[in-house]
mmCIF file of N, CA and C in Angstrom:
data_model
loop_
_atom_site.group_PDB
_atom_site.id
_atom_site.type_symbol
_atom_site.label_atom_id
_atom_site.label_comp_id
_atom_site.label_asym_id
_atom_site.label_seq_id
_atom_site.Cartn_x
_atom_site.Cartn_y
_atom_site.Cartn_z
ATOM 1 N N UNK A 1 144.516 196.724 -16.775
ATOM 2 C CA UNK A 1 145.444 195.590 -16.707
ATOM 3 C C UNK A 1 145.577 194.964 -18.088
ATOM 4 N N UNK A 2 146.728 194.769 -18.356
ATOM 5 C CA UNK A 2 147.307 193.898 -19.987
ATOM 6 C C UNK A 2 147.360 192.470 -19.768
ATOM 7 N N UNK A 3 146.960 191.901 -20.143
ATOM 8 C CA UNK A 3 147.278 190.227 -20.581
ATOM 9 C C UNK A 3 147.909 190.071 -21.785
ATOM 10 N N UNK A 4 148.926 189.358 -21.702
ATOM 11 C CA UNK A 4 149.483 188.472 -22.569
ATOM 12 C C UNK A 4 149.738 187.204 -22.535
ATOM 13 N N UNK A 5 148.724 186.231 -23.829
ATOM 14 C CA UNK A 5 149.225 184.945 -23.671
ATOM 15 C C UNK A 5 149.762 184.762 -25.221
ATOM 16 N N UNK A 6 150.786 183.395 -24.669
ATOM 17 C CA UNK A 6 151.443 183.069 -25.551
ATOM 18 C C UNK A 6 151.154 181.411 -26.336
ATOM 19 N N UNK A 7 151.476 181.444 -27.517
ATOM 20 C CA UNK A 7 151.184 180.197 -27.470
ATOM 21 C C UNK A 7 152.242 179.468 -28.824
ATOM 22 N N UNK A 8 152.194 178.196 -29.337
ATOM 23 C CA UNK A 8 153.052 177.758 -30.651
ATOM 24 C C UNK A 8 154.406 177.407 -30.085
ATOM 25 N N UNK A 9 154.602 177.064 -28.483
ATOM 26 C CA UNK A 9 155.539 176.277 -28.658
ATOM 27 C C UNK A 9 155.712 174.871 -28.400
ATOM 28 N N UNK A 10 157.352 174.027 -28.715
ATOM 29 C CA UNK A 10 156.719 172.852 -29.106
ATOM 30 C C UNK A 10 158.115 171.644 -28.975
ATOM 31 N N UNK A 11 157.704 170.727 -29.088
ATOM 32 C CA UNK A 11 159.507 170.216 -29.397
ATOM 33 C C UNK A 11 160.077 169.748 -31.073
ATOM 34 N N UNK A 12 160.619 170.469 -31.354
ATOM 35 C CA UNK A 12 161.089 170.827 -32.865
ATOM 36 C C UNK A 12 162.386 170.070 -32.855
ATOM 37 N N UNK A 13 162.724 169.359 -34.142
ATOM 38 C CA UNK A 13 164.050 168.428 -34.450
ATOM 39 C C UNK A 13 165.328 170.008 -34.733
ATOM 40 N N UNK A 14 166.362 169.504 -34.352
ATOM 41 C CA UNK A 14 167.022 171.033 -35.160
ATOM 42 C C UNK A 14 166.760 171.256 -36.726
ATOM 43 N N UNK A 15 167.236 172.183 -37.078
ATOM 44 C CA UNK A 15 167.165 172.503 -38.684
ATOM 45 C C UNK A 15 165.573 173.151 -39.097
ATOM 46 N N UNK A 16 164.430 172.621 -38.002
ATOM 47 C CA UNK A 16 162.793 172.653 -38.143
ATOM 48 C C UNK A 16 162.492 174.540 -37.767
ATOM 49 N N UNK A 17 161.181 174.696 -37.819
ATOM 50 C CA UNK A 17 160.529 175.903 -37.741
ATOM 51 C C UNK A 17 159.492 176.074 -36.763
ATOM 52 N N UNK A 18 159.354 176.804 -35.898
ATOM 53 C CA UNK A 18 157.686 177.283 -35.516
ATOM 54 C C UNK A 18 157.675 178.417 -35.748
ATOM 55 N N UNK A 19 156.257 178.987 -35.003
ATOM 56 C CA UNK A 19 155.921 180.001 -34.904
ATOM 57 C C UNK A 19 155.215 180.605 -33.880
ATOM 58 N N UNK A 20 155.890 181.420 -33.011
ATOM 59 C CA UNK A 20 155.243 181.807 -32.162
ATOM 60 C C UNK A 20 154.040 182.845 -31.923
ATOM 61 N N UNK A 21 153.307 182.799 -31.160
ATOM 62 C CA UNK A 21 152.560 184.095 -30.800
ATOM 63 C C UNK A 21 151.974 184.658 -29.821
ATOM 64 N N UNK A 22 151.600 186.042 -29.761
ATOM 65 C CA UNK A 22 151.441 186.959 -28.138
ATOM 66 C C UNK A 22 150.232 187.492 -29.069
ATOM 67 N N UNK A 23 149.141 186.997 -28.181
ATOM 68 C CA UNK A 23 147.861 188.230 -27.727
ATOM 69 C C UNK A 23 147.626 188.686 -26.765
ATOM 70 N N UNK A 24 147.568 190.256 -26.853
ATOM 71 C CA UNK A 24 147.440 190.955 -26.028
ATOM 72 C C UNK A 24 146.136 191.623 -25.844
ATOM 73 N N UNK A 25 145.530 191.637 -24.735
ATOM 74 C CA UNK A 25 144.179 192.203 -24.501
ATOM 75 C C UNK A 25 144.126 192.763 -23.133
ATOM 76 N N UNK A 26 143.256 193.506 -22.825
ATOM 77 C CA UNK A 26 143.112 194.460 -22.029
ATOM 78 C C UNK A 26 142.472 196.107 -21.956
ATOM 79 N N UNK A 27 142.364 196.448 -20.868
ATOM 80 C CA UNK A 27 142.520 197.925 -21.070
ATOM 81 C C UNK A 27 143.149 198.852 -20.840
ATOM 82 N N UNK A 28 143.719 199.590 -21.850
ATOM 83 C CA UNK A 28 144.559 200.630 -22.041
ATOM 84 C C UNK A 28 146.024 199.851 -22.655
ATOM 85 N N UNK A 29 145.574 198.987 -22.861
ATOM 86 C CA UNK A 29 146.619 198.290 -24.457
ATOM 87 C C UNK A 29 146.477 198.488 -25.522
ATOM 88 N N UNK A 30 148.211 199.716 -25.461
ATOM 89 C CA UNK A 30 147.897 200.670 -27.064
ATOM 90 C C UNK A 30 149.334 199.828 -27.133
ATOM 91 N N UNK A 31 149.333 199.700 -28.762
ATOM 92 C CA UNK A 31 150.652 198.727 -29.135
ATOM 93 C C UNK A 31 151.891 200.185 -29.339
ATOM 94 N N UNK A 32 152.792 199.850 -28.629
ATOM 95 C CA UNK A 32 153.583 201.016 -28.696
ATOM 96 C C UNK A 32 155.256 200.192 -29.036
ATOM 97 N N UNK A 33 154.812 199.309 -28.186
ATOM 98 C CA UNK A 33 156.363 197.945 -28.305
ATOM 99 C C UNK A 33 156.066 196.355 -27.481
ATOM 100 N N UNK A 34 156.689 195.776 -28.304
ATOM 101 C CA UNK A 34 156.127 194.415 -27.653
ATOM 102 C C UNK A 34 157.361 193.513 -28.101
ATOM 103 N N UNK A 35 157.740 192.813 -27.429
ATOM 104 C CA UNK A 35 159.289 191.925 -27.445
ATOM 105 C C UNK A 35 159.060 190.252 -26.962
ATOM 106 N N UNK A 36 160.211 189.821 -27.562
ATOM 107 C CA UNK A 36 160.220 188.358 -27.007
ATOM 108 C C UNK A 36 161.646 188.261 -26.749
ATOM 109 N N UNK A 37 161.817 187.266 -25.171
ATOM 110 C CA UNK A 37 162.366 187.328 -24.931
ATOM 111 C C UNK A 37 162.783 185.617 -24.411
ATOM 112 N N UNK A 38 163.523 185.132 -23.887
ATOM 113 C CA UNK A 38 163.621 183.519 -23.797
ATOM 114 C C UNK A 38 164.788 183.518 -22.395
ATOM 115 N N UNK A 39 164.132 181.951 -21.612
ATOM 116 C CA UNK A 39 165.109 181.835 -20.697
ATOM 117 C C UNK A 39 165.507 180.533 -21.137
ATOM 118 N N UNK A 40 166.876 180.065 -20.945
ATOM 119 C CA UNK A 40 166.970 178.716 -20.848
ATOM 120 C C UNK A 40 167.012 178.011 -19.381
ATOM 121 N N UNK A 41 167.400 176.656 -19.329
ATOM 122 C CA UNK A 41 167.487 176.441 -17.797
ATOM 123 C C UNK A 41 169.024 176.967 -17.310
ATOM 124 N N UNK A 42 168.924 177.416 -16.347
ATOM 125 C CA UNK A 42 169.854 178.012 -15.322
ATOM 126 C C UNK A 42 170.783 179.171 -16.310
ATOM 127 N N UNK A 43 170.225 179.609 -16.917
ATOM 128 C CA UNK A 43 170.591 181.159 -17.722
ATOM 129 C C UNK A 43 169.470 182.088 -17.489
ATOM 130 N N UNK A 44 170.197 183.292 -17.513
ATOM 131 C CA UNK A 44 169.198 184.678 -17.371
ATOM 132 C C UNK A 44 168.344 185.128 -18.330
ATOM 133 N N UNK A 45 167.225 185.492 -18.231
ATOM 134 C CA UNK A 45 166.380 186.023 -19.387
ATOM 135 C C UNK A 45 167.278 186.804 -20.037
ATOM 136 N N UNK A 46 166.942 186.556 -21.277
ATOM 137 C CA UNK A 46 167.283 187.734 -22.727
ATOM 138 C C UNK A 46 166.316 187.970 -23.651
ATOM 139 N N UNK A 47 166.832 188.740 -24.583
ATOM 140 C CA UNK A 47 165.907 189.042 -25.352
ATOM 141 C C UNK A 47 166.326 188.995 -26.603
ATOM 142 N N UNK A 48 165.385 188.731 -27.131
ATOM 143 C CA UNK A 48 165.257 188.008 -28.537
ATOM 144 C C UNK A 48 165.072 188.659 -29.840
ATOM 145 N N UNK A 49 164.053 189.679 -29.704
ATOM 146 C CA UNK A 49 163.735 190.132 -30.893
ATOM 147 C C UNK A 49 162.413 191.500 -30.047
ATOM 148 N N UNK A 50 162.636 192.480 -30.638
ATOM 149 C CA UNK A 50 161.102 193.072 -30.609
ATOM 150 C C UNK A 50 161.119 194.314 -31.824
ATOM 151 N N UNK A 51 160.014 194.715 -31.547
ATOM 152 C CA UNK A 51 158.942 195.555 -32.929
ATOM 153 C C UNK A 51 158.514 196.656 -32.663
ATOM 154 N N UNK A 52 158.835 198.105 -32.477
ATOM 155 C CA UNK A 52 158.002 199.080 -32.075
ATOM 156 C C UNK A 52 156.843 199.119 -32.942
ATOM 157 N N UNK A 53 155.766 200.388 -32.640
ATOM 158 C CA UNK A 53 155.237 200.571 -33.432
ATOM 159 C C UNK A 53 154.665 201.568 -35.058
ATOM 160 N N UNK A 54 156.508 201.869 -35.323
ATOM 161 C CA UNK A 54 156.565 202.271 -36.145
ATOM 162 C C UNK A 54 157.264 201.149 -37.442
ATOM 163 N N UNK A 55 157.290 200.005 -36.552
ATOM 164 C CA UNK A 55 157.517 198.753 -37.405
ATOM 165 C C UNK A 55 159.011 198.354 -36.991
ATOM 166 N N UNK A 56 159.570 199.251 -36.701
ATOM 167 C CA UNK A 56 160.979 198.631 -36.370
ATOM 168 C C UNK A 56 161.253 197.858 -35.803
ATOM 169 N N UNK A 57 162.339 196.704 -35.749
ATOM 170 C CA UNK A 57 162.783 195.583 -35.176
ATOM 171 C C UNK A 57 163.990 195.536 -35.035
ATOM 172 N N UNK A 58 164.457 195.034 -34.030
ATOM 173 C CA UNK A 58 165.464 194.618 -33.284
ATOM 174 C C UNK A 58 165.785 193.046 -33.058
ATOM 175 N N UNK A 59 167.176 192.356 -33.417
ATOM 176 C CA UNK A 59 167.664 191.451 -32.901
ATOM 177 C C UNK A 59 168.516 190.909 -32.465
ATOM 178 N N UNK A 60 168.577 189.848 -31.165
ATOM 179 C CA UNK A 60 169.826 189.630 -30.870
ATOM 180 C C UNK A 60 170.620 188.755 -31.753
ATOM 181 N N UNK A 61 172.041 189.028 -31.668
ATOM 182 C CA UNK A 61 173.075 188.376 -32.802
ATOM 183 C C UNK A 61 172.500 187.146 -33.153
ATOM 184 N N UNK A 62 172.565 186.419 -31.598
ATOM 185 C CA UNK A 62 172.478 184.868 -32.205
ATOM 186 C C UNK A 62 171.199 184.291 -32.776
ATOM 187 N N UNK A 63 170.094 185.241 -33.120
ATOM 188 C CA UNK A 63 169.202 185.009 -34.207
ATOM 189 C C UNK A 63 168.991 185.528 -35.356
ATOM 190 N N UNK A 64 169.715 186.727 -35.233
ATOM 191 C CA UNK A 64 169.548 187.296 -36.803
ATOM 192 C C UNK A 64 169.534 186.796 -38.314
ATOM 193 N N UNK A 65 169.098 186.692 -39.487
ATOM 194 C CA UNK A 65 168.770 185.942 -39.862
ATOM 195 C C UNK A 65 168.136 184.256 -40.038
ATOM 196 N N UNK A 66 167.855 184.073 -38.729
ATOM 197 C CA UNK A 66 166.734 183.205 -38.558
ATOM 198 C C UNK A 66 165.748 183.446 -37.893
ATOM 199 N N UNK A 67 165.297 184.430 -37.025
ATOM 200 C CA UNK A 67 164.010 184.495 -36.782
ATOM 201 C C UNK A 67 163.501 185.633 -36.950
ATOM 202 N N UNK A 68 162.108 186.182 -37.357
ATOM 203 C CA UNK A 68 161.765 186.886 -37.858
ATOM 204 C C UNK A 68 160.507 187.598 -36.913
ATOM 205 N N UNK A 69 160.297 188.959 -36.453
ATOM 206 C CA UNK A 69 159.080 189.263 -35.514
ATOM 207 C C UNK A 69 158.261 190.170 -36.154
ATOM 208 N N UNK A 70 156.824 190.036 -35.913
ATOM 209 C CA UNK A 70 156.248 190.822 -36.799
ATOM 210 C C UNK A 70 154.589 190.889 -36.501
ATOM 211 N N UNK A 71 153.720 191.706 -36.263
ATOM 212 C CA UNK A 71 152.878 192.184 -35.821
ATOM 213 C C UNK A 71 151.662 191.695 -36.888
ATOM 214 N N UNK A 72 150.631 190.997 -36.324
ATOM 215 C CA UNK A 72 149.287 190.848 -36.941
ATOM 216 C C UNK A 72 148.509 191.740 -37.494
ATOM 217 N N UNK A 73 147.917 191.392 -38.332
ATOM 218 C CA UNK A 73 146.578 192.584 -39.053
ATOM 219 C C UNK A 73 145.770 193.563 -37.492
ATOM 220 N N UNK A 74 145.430 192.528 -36.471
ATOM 221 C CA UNK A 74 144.879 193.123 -35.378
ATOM 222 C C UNK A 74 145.622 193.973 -34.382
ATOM 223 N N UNK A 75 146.637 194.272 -34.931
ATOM 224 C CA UNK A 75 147.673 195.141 -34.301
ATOM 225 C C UNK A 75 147.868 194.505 -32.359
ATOM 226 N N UNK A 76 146.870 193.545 -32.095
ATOM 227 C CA UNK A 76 147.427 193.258 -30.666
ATOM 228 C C UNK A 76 147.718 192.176 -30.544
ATOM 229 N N UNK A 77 148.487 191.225 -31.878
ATOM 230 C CA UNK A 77 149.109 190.399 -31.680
ATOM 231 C C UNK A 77 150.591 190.508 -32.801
ATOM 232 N N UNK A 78 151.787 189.546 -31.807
ATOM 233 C CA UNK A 78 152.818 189.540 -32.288
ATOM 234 C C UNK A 78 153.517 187.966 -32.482
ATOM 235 N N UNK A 79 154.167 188.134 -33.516
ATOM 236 C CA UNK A 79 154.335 186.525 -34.261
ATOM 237 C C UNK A 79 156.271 186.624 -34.227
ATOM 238 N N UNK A 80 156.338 185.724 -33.381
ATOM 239 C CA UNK A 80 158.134 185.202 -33.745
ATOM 240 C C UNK A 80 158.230 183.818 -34.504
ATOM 241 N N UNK A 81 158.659 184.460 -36.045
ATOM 242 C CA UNK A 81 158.807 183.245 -37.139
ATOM 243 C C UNK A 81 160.394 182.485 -36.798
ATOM 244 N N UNK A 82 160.260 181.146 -36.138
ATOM 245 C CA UNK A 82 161.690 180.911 -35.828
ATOM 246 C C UNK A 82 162.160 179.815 -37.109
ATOM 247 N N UNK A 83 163.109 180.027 -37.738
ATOM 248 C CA UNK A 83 164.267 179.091 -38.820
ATOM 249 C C UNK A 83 164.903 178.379 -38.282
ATOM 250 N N UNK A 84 165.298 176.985 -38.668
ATOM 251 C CA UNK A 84 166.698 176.858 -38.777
ATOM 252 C C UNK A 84 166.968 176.788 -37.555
ATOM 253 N N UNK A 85 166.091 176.268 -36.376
ATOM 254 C CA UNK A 85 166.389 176.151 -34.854
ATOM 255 C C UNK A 85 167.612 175.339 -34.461
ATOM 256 N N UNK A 86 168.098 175.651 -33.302
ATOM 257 C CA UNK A 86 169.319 175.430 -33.344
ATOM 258 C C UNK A 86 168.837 174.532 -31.364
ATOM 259 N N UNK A 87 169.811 173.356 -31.341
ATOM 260 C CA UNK A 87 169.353 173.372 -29.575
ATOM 261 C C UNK A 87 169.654 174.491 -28.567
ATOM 262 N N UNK A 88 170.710 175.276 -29.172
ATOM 263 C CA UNK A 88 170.544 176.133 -27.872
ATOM 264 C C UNK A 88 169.146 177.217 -27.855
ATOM 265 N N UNK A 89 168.180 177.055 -28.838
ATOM 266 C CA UNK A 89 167.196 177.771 -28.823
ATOM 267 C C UNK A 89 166.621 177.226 -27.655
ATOM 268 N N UNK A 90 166.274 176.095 -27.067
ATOM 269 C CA UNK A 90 165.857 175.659 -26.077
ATOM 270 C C UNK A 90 165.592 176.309 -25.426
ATOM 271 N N UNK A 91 164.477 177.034 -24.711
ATOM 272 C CA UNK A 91 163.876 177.414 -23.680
ATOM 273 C C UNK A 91 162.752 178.228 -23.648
ATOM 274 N N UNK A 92 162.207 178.690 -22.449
ATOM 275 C CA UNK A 92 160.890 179.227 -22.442
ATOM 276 C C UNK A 92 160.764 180.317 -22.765
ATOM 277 N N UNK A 93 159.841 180.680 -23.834
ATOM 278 C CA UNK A 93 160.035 182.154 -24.655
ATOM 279 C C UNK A 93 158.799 182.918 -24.131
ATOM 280 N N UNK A 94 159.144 183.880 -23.313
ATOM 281 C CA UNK A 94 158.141 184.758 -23.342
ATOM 282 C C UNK A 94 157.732 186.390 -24.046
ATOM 283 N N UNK A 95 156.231 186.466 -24.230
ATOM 284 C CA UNK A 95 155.718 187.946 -24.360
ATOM 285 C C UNK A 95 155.950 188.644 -23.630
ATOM 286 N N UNK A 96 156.810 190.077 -24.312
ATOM 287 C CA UNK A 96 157.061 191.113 -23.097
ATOM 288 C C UNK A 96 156.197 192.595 -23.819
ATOM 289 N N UNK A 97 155.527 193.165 -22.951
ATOM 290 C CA UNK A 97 155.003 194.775 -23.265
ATOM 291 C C UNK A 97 155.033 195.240 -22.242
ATOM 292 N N UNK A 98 155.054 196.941 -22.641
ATOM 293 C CA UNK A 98 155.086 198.219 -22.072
ATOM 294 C C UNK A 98 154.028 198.888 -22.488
ATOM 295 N N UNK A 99 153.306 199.320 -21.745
ATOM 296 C CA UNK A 99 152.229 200.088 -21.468
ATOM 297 C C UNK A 99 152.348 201.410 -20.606
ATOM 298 N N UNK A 100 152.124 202.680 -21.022
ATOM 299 C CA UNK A 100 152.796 203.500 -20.273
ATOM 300 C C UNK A 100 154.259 203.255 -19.218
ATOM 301 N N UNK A 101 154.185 203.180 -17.972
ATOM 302 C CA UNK A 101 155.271 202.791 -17.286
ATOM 303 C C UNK A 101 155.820 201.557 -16.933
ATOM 304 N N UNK A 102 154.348 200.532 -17.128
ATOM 305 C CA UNK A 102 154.485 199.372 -16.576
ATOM 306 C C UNK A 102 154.742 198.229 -17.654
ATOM 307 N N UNK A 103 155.742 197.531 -17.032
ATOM 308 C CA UNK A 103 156.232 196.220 -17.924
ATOM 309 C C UNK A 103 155.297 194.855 -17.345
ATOM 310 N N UNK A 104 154.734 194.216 -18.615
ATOM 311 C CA UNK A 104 154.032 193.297 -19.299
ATOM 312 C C UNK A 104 154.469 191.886 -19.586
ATOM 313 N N UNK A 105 154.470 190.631 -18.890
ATOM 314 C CA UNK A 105 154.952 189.510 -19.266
ATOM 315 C C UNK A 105 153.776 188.456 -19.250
ATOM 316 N N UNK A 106 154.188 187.501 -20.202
ATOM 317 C CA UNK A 106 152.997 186.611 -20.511
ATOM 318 C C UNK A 106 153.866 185.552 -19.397
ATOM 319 N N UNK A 107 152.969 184.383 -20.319
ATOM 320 C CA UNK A 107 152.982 183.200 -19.062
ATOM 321 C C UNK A 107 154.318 182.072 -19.393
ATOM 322 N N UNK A 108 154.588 183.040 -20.728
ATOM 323 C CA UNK A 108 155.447 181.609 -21.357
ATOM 324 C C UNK A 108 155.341 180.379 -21.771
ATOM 325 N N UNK A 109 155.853 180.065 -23.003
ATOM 326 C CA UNK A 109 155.677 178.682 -23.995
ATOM 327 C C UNK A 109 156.749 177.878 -24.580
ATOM 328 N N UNK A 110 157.322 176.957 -24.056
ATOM 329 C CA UNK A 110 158.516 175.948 -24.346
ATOM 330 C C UNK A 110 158.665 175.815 -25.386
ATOM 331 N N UNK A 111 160.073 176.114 -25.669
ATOM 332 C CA UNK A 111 160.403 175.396 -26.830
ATOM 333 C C UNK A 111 161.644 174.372 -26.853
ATOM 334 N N UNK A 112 161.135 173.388 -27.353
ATOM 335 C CA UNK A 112 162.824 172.449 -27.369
ATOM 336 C C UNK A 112 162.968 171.804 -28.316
ATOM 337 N N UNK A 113 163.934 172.203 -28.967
ATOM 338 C CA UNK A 113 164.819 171.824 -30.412
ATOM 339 C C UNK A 113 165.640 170.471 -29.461
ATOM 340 N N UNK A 114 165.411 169.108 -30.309
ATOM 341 C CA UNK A 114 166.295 168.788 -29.827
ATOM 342 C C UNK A 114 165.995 167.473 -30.949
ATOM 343 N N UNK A 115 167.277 166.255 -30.979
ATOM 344 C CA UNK A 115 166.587 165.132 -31.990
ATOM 345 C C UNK A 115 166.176 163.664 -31.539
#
């Protein structure tokens, strides 16, 4: 079984920064891909950003050049550097992994940009 918790979120003025993060522990948690993804209220999960583990990254439009994802020295944690927050960033961002077949979600950590 994989655990992922998340943690670093917060209520941020717009224009401000955090930083998020996912540790993952368990057994048979090999880092292969790991994503973040965000709901707002009464919108559908999406996804945000993720990292295989050949380093590659992926993002959706409306963050590209402001947030940044990127994998720890301990290879079982993952960091979303957010810029330049905007209010519609607003909402609960969660850790997502894949582990062989099975999909991986943390518990989720608020964020609200707002002034």
């Amino acid at each position: 079984q994989v655990q992922l918790v998340e943690s670093g979120g917060d209520l941020v003025q717009p224009g401000g920064s955090l930083r998020l993060s996912c540790a993952a522990s368990g057994r048979g948690f090999r880092f292969g891909y790991m994503g973040w993804y965000r709901q707002a209220p009464g919108k559908q999960r999406e996804v945000v950003a993720t990292i295989y583990g050949g380093g590659s990254t992926n993002y959706a439009d409306s963050v590209k050049g402001r947030f940044s994802i990127s994998r720890g020295n301990a290879k079982n944690t993952v960091y979303l550097q957010m810029n330049s927050l905007k209010p519609e960033d607003t909402a609960v961002y969660y850790c997502h992994a894949i582990v062989g077949l099975e999909n991986f979600w943390g518990q989720g950590t608020r964020v609200t940009v707002s002034s």
